Short mmCIF file of C-alpha atoms in Angstrom, two decimals:
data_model
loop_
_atom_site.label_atom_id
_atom_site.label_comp_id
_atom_site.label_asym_id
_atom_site.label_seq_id
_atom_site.Cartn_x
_atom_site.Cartn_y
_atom_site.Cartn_z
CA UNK A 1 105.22 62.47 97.98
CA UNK A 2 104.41 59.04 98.54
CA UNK A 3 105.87 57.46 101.54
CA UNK A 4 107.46 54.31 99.40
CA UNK A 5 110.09 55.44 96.77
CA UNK A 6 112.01 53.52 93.74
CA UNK A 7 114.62 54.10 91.24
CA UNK A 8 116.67 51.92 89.38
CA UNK A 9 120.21 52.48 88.42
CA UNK A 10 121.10 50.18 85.04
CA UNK A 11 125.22 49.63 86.03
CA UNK A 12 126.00 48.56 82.95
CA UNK A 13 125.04 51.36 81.17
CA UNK A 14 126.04 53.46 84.29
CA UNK A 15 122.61 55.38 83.89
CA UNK A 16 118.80 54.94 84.91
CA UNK A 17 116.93 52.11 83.28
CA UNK A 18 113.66 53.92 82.01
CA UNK A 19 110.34 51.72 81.25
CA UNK A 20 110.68 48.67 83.78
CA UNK A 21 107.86 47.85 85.42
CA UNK A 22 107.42 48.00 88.97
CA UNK A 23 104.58 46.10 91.15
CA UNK A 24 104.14 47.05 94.79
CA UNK A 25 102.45 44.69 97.34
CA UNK A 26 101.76 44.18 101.40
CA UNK A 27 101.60 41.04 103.01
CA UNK A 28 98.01 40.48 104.79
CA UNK A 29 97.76 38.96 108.72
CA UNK A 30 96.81 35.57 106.80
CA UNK A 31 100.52 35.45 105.04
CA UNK A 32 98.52 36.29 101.72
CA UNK A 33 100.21 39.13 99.22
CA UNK A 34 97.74 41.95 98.21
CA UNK A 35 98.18 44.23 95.15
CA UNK A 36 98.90 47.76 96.25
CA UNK A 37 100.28 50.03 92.65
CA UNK A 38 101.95 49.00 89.54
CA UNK A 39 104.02 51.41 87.42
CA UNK A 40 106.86 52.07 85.24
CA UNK A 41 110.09 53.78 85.84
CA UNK A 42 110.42 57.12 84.31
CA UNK A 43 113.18 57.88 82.18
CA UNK A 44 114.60 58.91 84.97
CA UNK A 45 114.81 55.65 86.53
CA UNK A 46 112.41 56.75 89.14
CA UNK A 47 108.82 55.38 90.32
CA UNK A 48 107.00 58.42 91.64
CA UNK A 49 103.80 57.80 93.16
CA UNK A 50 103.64 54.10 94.61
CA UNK A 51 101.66 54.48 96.93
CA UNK A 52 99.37 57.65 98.46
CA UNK A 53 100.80 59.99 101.21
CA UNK A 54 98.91 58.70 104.31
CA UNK A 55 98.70 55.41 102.76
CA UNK A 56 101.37 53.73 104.65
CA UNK A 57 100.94 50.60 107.56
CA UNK A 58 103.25 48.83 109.46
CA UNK A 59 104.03 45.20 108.28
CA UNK A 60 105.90 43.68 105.44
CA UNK A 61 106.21 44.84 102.36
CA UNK A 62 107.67 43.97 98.65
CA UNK A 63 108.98 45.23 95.05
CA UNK A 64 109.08 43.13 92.25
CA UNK A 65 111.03 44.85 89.17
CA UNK A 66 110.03 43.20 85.82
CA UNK A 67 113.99 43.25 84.85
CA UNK A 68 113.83 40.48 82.57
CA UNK A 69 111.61 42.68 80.11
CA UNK A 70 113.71 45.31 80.32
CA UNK A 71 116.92 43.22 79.09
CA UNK A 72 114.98 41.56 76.41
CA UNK A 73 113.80 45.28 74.87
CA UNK A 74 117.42 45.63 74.64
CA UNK A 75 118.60 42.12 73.62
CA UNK A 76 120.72 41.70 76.74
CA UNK A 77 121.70 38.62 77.88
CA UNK A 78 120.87 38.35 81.71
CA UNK A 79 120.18 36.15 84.73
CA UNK A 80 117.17 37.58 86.60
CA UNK A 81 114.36 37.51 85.07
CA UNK A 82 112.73 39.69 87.78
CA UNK A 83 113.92 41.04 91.41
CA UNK A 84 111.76 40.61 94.55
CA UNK A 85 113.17 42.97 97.45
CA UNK A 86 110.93 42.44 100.73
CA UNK A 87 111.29 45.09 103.25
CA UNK A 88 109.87 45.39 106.51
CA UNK A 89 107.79 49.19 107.74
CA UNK A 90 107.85 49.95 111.24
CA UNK A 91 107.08 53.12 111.14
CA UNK A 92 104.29 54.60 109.18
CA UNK A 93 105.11 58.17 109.54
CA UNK A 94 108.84 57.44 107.85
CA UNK A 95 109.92 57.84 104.15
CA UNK A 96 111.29 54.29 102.61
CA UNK A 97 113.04 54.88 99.68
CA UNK A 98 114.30 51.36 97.87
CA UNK A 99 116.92 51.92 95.64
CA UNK A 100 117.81 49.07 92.69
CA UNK A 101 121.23 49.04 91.58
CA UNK A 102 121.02 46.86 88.13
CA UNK A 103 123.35 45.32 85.78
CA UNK A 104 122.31 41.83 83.23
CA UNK A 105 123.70 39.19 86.16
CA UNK A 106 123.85 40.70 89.18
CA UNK A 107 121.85 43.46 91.46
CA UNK A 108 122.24 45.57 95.28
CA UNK A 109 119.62 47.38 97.12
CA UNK A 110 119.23 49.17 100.11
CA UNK A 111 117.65 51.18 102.07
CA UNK A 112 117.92 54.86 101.03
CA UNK A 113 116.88 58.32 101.87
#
């Protein structure tokens, strides 16, 4: 299993919002963002395989959710056109599981199991 995990809940629809592109990146010692995995959520909601098992290291971290795409496929009016959640790892040998809770002008996240 990969040691970062995503899913996105759509609130207003009170289910999982399938197809929405999801970019993971890790900041570099000069401040710089580097590209780690893109993907789509399933139509489950879920990002399986971000990153490789064993591929984890400390420092900071970020998930930016393409949600603005995903409202326009659906002619939603919303507010965010993506979401950026930065998260810090400590501790390489944990599971981080970042959880997006969704709706067309407002979002939550945190950290899950």
């Amino acid at each position: 299993m990969s040691p970062i995990t995503s899913h996105i809940l759509d609130t207003r629809l009170g289910r999982p919002a399938a197809g929405v592109c999801v970019t993971l990146e890790r900041r570099d010692a000069h401040g710089s963002w580097q590209f780690l995995h893109r993907s789509a959520t399933n139509d489950d909601g879920r990002v399986p395989g971000l990153l490789s098992e064993g591929g984890l290291t400390p420092g900071r971290h970020r998930l930016t959710f393409d949600t603005g795409s995903y409202f326009e496929e659906q002619q939603v009016e919303h507010f965010y056109p993506q979401v950026t959640i930065e998260f810090e790892i400590i501790r390489a040998d944990e599971h981080y599981h970042v959880p997006l809770l969704l709706s067309p002008f407002g979002y939550s996240t945190y950290r899950g199991s």
